[in-house]
Coordinates of C-alpha atoms and ligand atoms in Angstrom, one line a residue:
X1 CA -53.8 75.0 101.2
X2 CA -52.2 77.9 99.8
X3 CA -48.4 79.1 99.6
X4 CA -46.8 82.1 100.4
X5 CA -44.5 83.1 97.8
X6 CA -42.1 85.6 98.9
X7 CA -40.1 87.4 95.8
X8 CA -42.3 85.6 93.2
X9 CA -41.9 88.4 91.0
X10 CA -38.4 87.7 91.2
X11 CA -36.5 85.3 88.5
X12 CA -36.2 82.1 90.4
X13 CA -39.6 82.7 92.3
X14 CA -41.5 83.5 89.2
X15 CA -41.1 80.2 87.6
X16 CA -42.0 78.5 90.9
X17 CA -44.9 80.4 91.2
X18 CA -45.7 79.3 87.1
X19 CA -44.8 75.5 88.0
X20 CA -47.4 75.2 91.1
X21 CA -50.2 76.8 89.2
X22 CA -49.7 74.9 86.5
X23 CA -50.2 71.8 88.5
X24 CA -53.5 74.0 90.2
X25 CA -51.9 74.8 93.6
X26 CA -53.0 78.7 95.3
X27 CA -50.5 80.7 95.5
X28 CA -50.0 84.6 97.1
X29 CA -47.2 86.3 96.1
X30 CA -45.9 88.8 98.7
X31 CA -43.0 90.8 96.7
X32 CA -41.6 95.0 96.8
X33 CA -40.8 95.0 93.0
X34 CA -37.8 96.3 93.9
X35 CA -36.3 94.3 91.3
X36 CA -39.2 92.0 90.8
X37 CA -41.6 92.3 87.5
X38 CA -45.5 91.8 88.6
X39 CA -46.1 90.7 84.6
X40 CA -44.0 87.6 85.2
X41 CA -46.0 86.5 88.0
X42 CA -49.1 83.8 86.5
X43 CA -52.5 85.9 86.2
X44 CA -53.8 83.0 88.3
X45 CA -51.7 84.1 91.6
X46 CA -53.0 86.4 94.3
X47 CA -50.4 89.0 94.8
X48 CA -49.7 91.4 97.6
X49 CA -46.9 94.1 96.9
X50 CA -44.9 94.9 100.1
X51 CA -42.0 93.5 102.2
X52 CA -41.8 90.5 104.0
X53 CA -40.6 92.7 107.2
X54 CA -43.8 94.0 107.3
X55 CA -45.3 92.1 110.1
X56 CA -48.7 93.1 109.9
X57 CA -48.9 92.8 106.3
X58 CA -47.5 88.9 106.6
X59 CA -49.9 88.0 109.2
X60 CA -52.9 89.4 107.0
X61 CA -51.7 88.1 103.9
X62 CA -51.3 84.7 105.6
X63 CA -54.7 84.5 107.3
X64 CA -56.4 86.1 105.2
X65 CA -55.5 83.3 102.1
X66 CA -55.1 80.7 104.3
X67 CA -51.6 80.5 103.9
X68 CA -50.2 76.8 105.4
X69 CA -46.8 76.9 103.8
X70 CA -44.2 79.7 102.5
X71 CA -41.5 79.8 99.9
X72 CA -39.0 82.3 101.2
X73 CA -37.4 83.7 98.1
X74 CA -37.1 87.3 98.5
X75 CA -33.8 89.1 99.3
X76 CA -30.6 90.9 97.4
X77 CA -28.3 88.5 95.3
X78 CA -25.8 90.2 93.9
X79 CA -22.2 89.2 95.4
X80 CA -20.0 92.1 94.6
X81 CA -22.8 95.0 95.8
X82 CA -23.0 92.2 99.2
X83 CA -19.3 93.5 99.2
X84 CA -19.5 96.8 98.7
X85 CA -22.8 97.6 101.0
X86 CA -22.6 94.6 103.4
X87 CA -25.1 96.2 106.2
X88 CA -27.7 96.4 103.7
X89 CA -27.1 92.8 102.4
X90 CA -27.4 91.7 106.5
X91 CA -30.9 94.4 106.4
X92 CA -32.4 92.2 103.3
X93 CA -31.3 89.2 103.7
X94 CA -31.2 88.4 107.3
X95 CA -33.1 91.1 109.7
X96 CA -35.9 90.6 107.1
X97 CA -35.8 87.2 106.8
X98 CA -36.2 87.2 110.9
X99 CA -39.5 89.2 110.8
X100 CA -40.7 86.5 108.1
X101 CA -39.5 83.7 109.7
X102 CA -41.1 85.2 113.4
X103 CA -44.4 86.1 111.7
X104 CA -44.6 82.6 110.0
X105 CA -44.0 81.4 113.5
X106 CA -46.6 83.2 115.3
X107 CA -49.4 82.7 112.6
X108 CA -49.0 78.5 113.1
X109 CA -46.2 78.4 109.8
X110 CA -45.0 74.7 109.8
X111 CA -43.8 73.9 106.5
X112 CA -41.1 76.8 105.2
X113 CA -38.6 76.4 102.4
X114 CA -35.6 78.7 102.1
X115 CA -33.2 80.1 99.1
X116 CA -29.8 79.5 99.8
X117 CA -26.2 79.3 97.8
X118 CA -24.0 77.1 96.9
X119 CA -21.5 79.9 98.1
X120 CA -22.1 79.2 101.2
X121 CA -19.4 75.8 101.3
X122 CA -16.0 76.5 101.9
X123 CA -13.9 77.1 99.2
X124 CA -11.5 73.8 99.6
X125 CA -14.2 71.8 100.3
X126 CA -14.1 68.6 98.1
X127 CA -15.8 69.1 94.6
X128 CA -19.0 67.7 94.0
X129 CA -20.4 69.1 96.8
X130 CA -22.0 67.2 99.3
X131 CA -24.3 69.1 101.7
X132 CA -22.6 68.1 104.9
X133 CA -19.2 69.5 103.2
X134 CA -17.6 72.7 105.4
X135 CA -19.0 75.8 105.3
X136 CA -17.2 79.1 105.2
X137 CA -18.6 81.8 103.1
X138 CA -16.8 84.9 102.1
X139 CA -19.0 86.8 100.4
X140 CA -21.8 89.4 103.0
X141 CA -24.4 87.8 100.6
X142 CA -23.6 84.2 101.3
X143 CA -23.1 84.7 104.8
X144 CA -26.6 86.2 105.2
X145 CA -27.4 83.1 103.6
X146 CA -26.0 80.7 106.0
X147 CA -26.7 83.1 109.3
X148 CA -30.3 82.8 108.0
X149 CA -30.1 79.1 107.7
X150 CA -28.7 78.9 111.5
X151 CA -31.7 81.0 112.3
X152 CA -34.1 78.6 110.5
X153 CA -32.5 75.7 112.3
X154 CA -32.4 76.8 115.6
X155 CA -36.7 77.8 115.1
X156 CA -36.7 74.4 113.9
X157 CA -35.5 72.7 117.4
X158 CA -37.2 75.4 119.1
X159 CA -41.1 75.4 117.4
X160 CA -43.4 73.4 115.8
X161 CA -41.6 74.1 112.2
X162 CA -39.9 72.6 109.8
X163 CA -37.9 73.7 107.0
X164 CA -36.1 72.5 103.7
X165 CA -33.1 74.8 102.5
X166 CA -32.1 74.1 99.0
X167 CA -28.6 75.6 97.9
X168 CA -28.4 76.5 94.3
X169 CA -26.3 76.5 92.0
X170 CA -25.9 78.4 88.9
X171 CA -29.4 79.2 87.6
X172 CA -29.5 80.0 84.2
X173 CA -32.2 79.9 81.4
X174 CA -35.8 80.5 81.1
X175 CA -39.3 79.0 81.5
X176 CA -39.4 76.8 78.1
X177 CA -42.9 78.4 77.1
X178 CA -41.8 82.3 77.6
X179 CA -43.8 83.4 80.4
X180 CA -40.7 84.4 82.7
X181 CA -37.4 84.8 82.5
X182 CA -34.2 86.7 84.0
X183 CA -35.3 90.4 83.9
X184 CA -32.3 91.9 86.1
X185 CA -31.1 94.7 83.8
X186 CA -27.4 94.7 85.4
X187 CA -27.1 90.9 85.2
X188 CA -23.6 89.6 85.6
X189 CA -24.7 85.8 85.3
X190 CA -22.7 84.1 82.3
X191 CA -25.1 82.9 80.4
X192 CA -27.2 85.8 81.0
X193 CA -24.5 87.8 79.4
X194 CA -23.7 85.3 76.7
X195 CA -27.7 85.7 75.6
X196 CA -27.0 89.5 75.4
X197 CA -23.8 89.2 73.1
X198 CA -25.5 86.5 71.3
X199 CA -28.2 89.2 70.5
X200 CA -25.7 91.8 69.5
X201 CA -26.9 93.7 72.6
X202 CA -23.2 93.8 74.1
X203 CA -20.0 93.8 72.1
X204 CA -18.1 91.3 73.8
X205 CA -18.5 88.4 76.6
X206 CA -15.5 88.8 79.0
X207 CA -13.6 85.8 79.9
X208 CA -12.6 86.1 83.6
X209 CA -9.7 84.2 84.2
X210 CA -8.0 81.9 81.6
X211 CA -5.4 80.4 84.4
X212 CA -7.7 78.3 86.8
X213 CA -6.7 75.0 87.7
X214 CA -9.4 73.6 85.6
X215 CA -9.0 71.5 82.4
X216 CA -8.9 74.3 79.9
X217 CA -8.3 77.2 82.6
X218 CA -11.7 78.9 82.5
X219 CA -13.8 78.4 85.8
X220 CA -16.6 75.4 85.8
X221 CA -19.7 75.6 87.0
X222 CA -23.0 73.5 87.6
X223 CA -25.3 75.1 85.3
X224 CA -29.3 74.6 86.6
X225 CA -31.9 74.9 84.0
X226 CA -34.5 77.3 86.1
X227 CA -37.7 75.0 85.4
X228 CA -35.9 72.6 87.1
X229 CA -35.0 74.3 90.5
X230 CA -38.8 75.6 90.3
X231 CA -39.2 71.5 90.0
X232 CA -37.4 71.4 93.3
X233 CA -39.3 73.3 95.0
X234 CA -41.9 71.6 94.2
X235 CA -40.6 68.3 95.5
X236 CA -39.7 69.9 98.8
X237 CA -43.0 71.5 99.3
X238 CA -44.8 68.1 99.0
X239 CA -42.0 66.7 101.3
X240 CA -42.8 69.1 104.1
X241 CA -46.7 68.5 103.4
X242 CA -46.2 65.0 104.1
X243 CA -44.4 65.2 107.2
X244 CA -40.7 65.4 106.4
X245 CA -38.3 66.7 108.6
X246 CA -35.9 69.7 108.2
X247 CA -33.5 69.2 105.9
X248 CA -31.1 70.8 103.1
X249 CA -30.6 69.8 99.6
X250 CA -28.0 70.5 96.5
X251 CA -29.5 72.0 93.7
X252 CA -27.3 71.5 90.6
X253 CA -26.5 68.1 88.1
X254 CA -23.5 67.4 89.3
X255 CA -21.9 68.3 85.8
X256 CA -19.0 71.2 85.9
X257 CA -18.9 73.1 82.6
X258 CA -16.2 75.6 81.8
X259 CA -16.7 78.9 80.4
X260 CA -15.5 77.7 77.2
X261 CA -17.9 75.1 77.0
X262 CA -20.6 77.6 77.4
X263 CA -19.0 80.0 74.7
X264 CA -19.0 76.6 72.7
X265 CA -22.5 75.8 73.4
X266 CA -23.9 79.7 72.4
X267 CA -22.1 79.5 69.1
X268 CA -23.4 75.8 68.3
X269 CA -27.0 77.0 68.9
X270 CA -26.8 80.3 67.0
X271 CA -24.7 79.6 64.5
X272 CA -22.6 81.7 64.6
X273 CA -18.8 82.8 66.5
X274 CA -19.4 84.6 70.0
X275 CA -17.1 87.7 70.4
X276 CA -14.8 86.7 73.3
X277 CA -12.2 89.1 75.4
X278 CA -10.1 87.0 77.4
X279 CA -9.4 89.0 80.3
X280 CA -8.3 88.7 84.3
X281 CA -9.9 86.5 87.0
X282 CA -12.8 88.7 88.6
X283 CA -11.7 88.7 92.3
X284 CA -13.4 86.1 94.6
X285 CA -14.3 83.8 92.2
X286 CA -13.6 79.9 92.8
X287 CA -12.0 78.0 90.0
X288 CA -14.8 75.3 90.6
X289 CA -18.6 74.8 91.8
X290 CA -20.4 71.3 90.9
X291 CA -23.4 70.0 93.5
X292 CA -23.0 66.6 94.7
X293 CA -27.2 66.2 93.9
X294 CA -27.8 62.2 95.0
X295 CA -29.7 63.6 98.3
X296 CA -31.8 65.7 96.2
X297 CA -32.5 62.6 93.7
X298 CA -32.6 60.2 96.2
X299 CA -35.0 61.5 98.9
X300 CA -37.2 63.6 96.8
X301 CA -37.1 61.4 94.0
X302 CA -35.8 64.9 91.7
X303 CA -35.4 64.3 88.3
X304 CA -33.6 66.6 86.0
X305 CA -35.7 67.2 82.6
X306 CA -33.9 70.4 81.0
X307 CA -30.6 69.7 81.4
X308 CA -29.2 70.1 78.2
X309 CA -26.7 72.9 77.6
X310 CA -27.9 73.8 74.4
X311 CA -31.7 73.9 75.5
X312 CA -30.6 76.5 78.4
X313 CA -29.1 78.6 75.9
X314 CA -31.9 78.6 74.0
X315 CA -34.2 79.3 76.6
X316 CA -32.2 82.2 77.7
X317 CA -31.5 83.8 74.3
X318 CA -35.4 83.0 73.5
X319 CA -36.3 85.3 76.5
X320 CA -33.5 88.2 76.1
X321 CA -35.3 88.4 72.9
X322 CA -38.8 88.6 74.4
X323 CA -37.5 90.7 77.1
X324 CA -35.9 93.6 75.6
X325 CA -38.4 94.2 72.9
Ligands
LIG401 N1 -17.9 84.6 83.9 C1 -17.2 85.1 82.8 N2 -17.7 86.2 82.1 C2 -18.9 86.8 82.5 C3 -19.6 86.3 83.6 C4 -19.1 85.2 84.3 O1 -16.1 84.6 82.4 O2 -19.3 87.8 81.9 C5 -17.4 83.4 84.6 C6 -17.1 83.5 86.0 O3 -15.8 83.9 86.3 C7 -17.4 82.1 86.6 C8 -18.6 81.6 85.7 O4 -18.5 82.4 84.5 O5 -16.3 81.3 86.3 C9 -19.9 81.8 86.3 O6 -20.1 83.1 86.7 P1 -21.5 83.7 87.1 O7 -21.4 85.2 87.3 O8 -22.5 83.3 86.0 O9 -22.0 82.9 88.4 P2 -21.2 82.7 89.8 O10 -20.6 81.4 89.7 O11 -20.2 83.8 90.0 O12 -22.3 82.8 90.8

């Protein structure tokens, strides 16, 4: 029974890809490198390098590997480009996704777990998260997100299909023994950044906003230690193997940190002070983001294991080391 592992080169696909052949599960990898790295993908993983819109090449790949289930990671995630470039965003994310999604379909698909965003809940919603609060996206990324999740749903009631979405959080760090890791050279991701500064490979980390409504005005986030989303996956993929139905689950800890608690953390596991620039809010981001993860814990029986600040740093500064040399 293998799995179709769309964007496995990527960062969050890669370490899913690591985590089920660890455990001796086949796996194809279908990913464009557009921003994917094929040396992050485990030696033990078929790989096919082309789009998921490609129809034909779906259909092969799944028949021809015997394909009963995919992970649907593959698209464009950066918010502000979503803004700048929407059509392309709704090209990636969704018309793509629809091609999948109809070749999945047609080739006898039933199990299919999707990538989606925290960013897709409204912005009052109530804080943690649950999954059933409101959504209302802003962003052209994270409404692809959620018009491809209303896609999923309606194939769902309509086919012989089921599907888990899992909304993440904020993914940060890297796979604890250094195979894979965040390779995006523009990364904008906090502790991404606060790796390169760390590292002396950027002068400064800029503060964005030091006037939220948060206890010490910097905005908080649910910080997810990679191996453990990849864990996540896992969970749900054995889920829909045994028979569950479609669902959707929180991906976070439930634990808000501020942006000065992750300054704090960087400069308690190097050592040394992190060169700071306080500066303006960056426009569209929410003062706060923390999952609600009980249905995650509860029905899939997800346990966190890396959820240390300080390890996640140190993952993430471990493999900005590895990367860039
Ligand atoms: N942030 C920051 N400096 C940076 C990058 C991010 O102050 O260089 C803040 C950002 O305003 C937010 C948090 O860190 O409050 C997480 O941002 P990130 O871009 O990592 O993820 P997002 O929540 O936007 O998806």
């Amino acid at each position: 029974m293998t799995t179709l592992i769309t964007g496995g080169a990527g960062y969050i696909g890669s370490h899913t890809v690591h985590a089920l052949l660890d455990r001796g599960d086949a796996v194809v990898v279908l990913d464009n490198l557009s921003t994917g790295v094929r040396a992050q993908v485990g030696e033990k993983a078929a790989f096919v390098q082309g789009d998921v819109a490609d129809t034909a090449l779906v259909r092969e790949t799944i028949a021809g590997h015997g394909v009963a289930s995919v992970i649907h990671f593959a698209g464009s995630i950066v918010v502000p480009e979503s803004v700048a470039d929407p059509l392309s965003y709704y090209e990636n994310n969704v018309v793509k996704s629809r091609a999948l999604i109809q070749a999945c379909v047609a080739a006898g698909i039933r199990n299919f777990i999707f990538s989606s965003t925290a960013t897709v809940y409204a912005e009052d919603a109530p804080q943690p998260l649950a999954e059933g609060a409101p959504k209302a996206p802003i962003s052209p990324y994270a409404r692809s997100k959620l018009m491809t999740e209303w896609m999923l749903e309606d194939v769902s009631r309509a086919h012989d299909f089921r599907h888990t979405v899992l909304r993440y959080f904020n993914v940060a760090g890297a796979d604890p023994q250094g195979r894979t890791g965040q390779s995006t050279p523009k990364a904008t991701h906090l502790i991404k950044r606060a790796a390169m500064v760390a590292l002396g490979r950027v002068p400064h980390l800029d503060i964005f906003g030091t006037d939220y409504p948060t206890p010490d005005g910097t905005g908080v986030r649910d910080y997810i230690h990679v191996s453990d989303l990849a864990a996540a996956h896992l969970l749900a993929l054995d889920a829909l193997r045994g028979g569950a139905g479609t669902t959707s689950y929180n991906c976070g800890y439930g634990r808000g940190l501020s942006v000065r608690e992750v300054v704090a953390g960087v400069e308690r596991v190097t050592g040394r002070p992190l060169p700071v620039r306080e500066g303006p809010r960056r426009p569209g981001d929410p003062p706060t983001l923390v999952a609600d993860p009980r249905r995650i814990k509860s029905e899939l029986g997800w346990v966190p294991r890396h959820d240390g600040l300080d390890g996640i740093i140190r993952s993430a500064i471990a493999w900005e080391r590895r990367f860039n040399t």
